[in-house]
Coordinates of N, CA and C in Angstrom, one line a residue:
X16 N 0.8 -1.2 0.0 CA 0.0 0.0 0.0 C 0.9 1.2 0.0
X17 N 0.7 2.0 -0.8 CA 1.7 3.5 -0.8 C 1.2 4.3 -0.2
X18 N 2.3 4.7 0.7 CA 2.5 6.0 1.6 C 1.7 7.0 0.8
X19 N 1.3 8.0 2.1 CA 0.8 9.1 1.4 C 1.1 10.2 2.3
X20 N 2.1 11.3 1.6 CA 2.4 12.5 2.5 C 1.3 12.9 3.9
X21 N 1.6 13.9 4.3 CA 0.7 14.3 5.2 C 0.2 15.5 4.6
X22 N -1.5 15.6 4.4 CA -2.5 16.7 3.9 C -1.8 18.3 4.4
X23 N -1.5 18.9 3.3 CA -1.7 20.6 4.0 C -3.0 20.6 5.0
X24 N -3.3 21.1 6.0 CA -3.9 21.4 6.9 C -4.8 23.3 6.4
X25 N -4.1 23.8 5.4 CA -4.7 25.0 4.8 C -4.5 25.2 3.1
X26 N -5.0 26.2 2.5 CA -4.8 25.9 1.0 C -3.4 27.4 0.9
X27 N -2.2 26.7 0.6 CA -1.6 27.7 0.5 C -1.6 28.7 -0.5
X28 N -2.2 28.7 -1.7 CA -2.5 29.5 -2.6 C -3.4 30.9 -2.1
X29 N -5.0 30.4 -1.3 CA -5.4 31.6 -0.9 C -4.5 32.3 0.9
X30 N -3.7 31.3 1.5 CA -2.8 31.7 2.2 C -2.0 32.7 2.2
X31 N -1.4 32.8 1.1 CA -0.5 33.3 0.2 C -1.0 34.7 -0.4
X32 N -2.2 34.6 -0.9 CA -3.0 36.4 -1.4 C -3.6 36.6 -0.1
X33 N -3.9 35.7 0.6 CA -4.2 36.5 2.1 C -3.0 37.3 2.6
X34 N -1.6 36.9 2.9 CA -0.6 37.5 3.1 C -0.3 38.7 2.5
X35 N -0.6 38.6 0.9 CA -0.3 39.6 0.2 C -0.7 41.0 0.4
X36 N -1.8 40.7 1.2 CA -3.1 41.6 1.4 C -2.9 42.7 2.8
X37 N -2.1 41.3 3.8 CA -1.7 42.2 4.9 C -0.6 43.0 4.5
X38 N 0.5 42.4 3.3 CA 2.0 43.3 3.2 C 1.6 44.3 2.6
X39 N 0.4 44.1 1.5 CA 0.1 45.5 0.4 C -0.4 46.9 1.7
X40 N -1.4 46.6 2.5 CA -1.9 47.3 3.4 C -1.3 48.0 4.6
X41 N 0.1 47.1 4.9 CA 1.0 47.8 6.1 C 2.7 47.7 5.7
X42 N 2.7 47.5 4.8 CA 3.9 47.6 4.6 C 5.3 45.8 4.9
X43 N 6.3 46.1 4.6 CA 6.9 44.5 5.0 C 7.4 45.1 6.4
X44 N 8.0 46.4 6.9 CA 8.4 46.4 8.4 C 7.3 46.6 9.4
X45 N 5.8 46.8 9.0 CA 5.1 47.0 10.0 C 4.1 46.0 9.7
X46 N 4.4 44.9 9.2 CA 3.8 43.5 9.0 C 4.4 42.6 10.1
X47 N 3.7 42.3 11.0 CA 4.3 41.2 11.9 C 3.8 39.9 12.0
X48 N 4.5 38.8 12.5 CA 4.1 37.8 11.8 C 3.0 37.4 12.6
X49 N 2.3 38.1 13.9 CA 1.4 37.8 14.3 C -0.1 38.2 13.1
X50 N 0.4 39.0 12.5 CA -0.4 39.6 11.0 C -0.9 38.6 10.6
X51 N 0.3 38.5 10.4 CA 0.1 37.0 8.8 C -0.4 35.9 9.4
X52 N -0.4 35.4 10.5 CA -0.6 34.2 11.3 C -2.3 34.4 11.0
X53 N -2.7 35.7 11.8 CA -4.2 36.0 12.0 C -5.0 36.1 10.5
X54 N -4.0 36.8 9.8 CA -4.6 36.8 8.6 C -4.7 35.7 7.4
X55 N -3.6 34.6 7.3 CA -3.7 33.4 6.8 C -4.1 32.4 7.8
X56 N -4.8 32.6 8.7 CA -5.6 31.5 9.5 C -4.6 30.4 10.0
X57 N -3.2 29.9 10.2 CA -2.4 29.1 10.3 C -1.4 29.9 11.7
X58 N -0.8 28.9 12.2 CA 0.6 28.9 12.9 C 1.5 29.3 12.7
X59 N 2.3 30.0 13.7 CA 3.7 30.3 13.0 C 4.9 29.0 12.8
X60 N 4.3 27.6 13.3 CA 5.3 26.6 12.5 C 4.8 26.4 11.5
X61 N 3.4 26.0 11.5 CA 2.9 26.1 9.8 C 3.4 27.0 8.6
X62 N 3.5 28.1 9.0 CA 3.9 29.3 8.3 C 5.2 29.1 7.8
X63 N 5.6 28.7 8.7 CA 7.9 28.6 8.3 C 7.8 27.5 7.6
X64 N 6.8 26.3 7.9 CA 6.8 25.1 7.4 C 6.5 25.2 5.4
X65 N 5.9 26.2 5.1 CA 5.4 26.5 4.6 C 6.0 27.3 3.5
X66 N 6.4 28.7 4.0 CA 7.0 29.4 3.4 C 8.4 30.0 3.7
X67 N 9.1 29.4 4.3 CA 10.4 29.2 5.4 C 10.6 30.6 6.3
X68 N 10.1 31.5 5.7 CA 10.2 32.9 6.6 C 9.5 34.0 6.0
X69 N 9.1 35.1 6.8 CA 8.7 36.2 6.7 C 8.8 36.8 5.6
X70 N 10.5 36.8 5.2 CA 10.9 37.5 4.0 C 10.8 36.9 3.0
X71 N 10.9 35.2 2.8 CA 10.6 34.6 1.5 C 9.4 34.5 1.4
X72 N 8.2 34.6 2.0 CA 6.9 35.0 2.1 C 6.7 36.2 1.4
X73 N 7.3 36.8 2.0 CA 7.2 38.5 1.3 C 7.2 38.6 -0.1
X74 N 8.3 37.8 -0.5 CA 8.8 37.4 -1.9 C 7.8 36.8 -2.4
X75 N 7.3 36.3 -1.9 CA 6.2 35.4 -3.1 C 5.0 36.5 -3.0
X76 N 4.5 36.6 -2.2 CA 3.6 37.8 -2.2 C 4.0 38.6 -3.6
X77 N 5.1 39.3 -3.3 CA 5.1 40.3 -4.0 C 5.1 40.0 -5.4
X78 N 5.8 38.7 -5.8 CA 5.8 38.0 -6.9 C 4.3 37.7 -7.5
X79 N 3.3 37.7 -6.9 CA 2.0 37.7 -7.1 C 1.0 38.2 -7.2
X80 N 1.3 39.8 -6.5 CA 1.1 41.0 -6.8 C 1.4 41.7 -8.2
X81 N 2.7 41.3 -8.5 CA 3.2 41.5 -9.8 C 2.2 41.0 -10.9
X82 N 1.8 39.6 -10.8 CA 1.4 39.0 -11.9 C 0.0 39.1 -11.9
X83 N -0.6 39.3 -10.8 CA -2.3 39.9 -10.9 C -2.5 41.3 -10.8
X84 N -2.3 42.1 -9.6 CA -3.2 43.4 -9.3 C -2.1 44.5 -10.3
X85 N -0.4 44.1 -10.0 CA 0.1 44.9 -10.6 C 0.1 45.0 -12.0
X86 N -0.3 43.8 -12.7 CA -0.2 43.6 -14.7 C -1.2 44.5 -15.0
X87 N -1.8 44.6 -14.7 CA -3.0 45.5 -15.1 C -2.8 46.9 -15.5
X88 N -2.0 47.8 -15.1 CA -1.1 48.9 -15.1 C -0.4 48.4 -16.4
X89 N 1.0 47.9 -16.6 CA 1.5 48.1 -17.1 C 1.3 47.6 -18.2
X90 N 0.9 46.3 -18.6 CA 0.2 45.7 -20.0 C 0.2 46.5 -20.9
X91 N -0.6 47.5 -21.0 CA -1.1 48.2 -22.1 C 0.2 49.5 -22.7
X92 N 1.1 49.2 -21.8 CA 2.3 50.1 -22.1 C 2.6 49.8 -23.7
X93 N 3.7 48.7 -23.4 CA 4.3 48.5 -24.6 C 2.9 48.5 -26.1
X94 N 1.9 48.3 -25.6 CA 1.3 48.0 -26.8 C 0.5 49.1 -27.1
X95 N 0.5 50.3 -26.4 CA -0.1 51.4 -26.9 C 0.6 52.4 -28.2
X96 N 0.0 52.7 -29.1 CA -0.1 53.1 -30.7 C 1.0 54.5 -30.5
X97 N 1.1 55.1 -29.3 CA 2.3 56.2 -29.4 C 2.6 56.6 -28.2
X98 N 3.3 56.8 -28.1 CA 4.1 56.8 -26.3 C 3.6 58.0 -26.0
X99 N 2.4 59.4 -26.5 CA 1.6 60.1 -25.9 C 0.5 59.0 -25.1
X100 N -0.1 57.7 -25.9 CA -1.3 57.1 -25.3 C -0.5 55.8 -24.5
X101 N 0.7 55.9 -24.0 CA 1.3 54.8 -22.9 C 1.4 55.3 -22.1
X102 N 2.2 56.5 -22.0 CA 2.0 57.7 -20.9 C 0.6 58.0 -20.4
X103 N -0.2 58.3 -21.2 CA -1.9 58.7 -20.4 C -2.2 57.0 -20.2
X104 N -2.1 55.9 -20.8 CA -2.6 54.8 -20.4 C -1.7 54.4 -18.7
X105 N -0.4 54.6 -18.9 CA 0.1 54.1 -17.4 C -0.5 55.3 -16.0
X106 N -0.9 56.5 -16.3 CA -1.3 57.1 -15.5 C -2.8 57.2 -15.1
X107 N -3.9 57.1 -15.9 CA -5.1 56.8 -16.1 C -5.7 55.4 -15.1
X108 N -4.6 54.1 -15.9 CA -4.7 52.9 -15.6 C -4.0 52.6 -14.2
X109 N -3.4 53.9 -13.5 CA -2.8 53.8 -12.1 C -4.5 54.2 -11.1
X110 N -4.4 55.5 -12.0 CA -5.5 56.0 -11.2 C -7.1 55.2 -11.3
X111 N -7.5 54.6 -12.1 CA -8.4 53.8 -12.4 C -8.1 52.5 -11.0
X112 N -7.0 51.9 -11.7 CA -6.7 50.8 -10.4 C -6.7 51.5 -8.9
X113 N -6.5 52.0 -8.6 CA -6.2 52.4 -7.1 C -7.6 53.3 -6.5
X114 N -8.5 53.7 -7.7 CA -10.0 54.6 -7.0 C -10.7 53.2 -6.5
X115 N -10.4 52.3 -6.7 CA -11.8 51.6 -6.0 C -11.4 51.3 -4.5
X116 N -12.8 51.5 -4.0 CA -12.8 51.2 -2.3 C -11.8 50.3 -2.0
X117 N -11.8 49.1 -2.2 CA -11.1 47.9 -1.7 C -9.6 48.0 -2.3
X118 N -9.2 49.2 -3.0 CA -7.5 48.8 -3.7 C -7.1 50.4 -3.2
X119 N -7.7 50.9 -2.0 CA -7.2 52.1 -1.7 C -5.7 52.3 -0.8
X120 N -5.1 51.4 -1.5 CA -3.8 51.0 -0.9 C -2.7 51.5 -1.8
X121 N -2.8 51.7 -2.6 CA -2.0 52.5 -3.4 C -1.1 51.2 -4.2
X122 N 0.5 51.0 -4.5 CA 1.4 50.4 -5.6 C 2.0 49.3 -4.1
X123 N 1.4 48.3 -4.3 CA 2.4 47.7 -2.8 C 4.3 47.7 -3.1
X124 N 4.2 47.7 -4.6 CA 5.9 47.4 -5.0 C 6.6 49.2 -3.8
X125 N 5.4 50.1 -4.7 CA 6.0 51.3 -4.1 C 5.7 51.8 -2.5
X126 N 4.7 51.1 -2.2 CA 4.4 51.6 -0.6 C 4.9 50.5 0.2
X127 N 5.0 49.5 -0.3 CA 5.7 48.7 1.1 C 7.2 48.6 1.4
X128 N 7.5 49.4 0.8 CA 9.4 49.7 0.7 C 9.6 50.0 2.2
X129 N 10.6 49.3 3.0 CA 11.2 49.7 4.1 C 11.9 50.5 3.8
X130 N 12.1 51.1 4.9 CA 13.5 52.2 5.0 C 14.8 51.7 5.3
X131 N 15.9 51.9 4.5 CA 16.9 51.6 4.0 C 17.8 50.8 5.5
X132 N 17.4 52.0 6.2 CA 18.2 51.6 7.5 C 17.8 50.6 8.7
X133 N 18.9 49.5 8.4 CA 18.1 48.5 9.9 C 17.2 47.8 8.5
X134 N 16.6 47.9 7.3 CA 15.9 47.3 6.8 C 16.8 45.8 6.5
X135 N 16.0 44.6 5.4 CA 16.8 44.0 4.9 C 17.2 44.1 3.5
X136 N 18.4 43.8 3.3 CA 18.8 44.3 2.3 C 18.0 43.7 0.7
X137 N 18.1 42.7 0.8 CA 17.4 41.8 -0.1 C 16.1 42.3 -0.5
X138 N 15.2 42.5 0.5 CA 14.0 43.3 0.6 C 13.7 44.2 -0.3
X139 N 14.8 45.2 0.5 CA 15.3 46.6 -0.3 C 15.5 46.4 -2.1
X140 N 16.6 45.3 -2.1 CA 16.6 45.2 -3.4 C 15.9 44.5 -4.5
X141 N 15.1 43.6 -3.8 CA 13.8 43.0 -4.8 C 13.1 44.1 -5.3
X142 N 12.4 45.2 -4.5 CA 12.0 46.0 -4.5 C 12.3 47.3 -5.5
X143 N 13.1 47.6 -5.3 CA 14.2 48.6 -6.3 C 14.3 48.0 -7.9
X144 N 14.5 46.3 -7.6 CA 14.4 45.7 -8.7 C 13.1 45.7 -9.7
X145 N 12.4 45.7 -9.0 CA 11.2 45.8 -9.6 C 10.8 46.9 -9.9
X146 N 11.2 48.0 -9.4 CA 10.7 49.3 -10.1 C 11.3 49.1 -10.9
X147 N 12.3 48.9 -11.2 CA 13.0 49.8 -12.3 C 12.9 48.8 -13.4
X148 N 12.6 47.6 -13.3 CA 11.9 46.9 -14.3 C 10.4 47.3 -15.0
X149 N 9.9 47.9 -14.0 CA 8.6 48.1 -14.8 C 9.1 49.9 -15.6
X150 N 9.9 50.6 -14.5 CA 10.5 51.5 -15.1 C 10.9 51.8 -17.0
X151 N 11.8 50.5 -16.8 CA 12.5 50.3 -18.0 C 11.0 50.0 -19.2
X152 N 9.9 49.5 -18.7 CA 9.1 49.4 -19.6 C 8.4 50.4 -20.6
X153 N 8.5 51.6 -19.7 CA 8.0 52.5 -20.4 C 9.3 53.2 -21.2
X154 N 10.6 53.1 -20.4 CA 11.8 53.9 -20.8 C 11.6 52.8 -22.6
X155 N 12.0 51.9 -22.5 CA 11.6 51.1 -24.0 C 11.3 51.5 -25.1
X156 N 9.3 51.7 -24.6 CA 8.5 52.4 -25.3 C 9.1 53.3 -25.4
X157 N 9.3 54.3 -25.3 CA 9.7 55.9 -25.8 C 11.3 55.8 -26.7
X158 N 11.9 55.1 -26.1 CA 13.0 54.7 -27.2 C 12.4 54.3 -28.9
X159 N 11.6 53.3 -28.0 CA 10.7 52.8 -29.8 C 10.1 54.1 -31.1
X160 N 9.6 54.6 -29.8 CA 8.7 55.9 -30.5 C 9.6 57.1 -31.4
X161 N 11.2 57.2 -30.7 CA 12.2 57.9 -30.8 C 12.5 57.4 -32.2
X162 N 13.0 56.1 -32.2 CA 13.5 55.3 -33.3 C 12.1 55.2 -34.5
X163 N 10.9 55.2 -34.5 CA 9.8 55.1 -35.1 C 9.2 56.9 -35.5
X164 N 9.7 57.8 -35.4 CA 9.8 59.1 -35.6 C 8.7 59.5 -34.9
X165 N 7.8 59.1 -34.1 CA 6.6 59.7 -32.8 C 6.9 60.7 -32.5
X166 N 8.2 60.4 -31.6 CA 9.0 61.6 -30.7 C 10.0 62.2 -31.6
X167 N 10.1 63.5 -31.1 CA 11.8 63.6 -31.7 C 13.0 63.5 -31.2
X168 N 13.7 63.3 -32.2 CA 14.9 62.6 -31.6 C 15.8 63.5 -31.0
X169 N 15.4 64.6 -30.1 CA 16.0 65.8 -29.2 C 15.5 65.3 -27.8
X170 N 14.2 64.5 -27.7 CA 13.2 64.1 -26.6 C 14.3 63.3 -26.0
X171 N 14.2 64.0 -24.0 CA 15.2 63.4 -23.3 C 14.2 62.3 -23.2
X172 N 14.2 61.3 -23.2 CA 13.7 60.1 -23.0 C 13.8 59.4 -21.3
X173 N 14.9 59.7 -21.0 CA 15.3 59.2 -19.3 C 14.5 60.6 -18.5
X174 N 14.7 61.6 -19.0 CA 13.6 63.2 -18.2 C 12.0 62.5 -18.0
X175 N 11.9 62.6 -19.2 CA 10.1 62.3 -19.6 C 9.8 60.4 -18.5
X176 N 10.8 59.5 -19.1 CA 10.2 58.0 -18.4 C 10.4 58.9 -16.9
X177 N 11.8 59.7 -16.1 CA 11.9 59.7 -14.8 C 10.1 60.5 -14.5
X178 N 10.1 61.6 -15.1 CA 8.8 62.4 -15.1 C 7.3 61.8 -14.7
X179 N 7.1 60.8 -15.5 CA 5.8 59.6 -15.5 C 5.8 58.9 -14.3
X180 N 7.2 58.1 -14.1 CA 7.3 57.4 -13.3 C 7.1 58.2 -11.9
X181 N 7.3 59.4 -11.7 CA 7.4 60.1 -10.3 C 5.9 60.4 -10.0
X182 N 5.3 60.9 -11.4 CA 3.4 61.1 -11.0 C 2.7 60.0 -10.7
X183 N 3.4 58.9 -11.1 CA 2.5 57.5 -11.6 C 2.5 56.9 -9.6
X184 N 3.7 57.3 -9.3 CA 4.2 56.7 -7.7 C 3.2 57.7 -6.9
X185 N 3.2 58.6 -7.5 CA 2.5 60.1 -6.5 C 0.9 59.4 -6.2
X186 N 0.5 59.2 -7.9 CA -1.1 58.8 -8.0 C -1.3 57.7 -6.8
X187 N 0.1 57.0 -6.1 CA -0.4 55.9 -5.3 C -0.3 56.4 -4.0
X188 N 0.5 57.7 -3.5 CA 0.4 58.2 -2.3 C -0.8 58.6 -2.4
X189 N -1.1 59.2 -3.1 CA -3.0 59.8 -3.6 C -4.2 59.2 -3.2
X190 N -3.9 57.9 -3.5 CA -4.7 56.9 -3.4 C -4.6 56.7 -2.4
X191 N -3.6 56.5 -1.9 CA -3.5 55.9 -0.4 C -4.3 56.7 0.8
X192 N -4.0 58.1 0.4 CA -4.2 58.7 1.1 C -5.6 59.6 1.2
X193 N -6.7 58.5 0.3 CA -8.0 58.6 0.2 C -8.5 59.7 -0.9
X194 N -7.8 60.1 -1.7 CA -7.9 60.8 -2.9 C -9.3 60.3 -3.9
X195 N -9.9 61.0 -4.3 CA -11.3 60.4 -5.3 C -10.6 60.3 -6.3
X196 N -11.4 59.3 -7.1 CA -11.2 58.7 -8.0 C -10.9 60.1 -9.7
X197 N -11.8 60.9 -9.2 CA -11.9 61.9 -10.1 C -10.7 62.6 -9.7
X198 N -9.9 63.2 -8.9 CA -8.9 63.9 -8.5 C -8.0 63.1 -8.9
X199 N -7.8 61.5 -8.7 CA -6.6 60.8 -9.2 C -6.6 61.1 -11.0
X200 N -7.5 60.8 -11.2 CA -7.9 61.3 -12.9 C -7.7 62.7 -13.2
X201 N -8.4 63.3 -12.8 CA -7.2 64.7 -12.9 C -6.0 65.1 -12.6
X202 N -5.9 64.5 -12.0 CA -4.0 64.8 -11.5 C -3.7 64.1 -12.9
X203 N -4.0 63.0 -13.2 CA -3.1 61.9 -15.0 C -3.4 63.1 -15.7
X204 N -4.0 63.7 -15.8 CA -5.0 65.0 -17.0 C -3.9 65.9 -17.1
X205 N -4.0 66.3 -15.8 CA -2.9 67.3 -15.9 C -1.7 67.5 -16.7
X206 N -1.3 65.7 -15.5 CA 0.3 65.6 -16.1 C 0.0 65.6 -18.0
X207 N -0.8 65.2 -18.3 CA -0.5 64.9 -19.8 C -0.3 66.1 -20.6
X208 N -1.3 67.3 -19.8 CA -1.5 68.5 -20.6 C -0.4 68.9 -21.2
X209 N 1.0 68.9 -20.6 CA 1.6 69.7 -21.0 C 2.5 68.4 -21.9
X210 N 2.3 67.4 -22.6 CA 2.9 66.5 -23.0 C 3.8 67.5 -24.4
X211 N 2.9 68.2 -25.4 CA 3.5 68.6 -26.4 C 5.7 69.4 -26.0
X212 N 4.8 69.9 -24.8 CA 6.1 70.9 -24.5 C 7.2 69.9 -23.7
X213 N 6.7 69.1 -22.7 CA 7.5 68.0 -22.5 C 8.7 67.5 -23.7
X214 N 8.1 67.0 -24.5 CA 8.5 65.9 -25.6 C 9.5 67.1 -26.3
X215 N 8.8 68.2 -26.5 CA 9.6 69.3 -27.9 C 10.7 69.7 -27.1
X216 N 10.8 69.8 -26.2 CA 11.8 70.6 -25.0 C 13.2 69.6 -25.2
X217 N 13.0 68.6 -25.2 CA 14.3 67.8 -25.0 C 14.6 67.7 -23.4
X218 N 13.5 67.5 -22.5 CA 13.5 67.6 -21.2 C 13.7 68.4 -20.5
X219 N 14.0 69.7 -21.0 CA 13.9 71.1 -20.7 C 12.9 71.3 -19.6
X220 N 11.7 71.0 -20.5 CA 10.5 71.3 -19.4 C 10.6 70.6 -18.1
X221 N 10.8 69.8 -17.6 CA 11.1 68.7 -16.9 C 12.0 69.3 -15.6
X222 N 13.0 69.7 -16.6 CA 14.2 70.0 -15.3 C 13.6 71.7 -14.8
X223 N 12.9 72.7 -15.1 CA 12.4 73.7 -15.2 C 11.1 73.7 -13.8
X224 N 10.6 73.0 -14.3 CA 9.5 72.3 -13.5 C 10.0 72.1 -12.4
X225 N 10.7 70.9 -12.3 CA 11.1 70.3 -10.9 C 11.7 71.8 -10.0
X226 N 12.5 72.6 -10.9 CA 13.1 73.7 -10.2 C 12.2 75.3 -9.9
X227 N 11.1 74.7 -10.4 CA 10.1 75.7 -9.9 C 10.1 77.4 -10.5
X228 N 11.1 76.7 -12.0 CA 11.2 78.2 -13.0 C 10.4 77.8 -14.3
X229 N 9.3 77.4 -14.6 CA 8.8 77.2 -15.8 C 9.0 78.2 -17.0
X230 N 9.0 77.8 -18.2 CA 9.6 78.7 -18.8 C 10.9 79.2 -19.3
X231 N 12.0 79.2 -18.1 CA 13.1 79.9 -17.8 C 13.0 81.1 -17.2
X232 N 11.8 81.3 -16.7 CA 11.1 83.3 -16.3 C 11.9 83.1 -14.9

């Protein structure tokens, strides 16, 4: 007669988005494992048994987050028709994702970041990692657009991707921080308005802006 392992005692798949849910909502340093215990219904030996620790936990979480709540956002990047409508699609599709009641948590990649010090390092750098991968996504696109005559070839491309990416992170402090849905949508409005002078500037406008001389006045 063949042995038969011993039954998981819980389903680690919804264990797993249950976790997700406590790190997206408090962060990885003010997640404690009494959290995750309460919130995936299980033990803390089950838990280590399971997912061997906190931080490899974290890791899969976040790896999960990536491939459901966060794909949603960035998808439509690469395949939008001109890096004007990737740019309004990543900011739009931030702010769309993040207005509903239940996802008023803002970017967990971007809000659950510890702080550097005392944090763990690996943490830090999954994290980092993953911006700048989704980063590079849009930096891409606009390369494409550059090489495909969209943009012109004066358009700082690293100004404009750093530019998006800074509103795109903002729209999740926004959110977080109970912003309507319509105000997240106007803030993407905004940013787009000035897209022509953006792009024609060669990042002019960009560094102008940041320094609070628009114009050069």
């Amino acid at each position: 007669m063949a042995l038969r392992g011993r039954p998981r005692a819980f389903d680690r798949d919804a264990a797993l988005r249950r976790a997700m849910e406590v790190f997206w909502a408090k962060g990885y340093e003010r997640t404690s494992l009494a959290d995750l215990t309460e919130a995936m219904g299980i033990n803390s030996p089950s838990l280590y048994a399971a997912f061997t620790s906190k931080e490899a936990l974290f890791q899969e979480a976040l790896a999960l987050y990536s491939t459901t709540e966060g794909s949603e956002i960035w998808e439509g990047v690469p395949v939008a028709p001109t890096a004007r409508a990737a740019c309004a699609h990543l900011l739009r599709a931030t702010a769309e994702a993040f207005a509903s009641d239940d996802k008023r948590r803002g970017c967990m990649v971007v809000l659950s970041a510890p702080q550097m010090d005392g944090a763990s390092p690996s943490i830090c750098d999954t994290l980092k990692h993953r911006r700048a991968a989704t980063t590079a996504v849009l930096r891409e696109r606009l390369r494409r657009a550059v090489a495909e005559g969209d943009l012109p070839a004066a358009a700082d491309v690293e100004a404009i991707t750093a530019y998006m990416v800074t509103v795109q992170h903002g729209l999740s402090i926004q959110a977080r921080d109970g912003v309507s849905r319509e105000t997240l949508l106007a803030i993407a409005d905004c940013a787009m308005a000035g897209w022509e002078n953006l792009v024609s500037a060669g990042g002019t406008a960009v560094s102008e802006a940041a320094s609070g001389n628009p114009s050069g006045t």
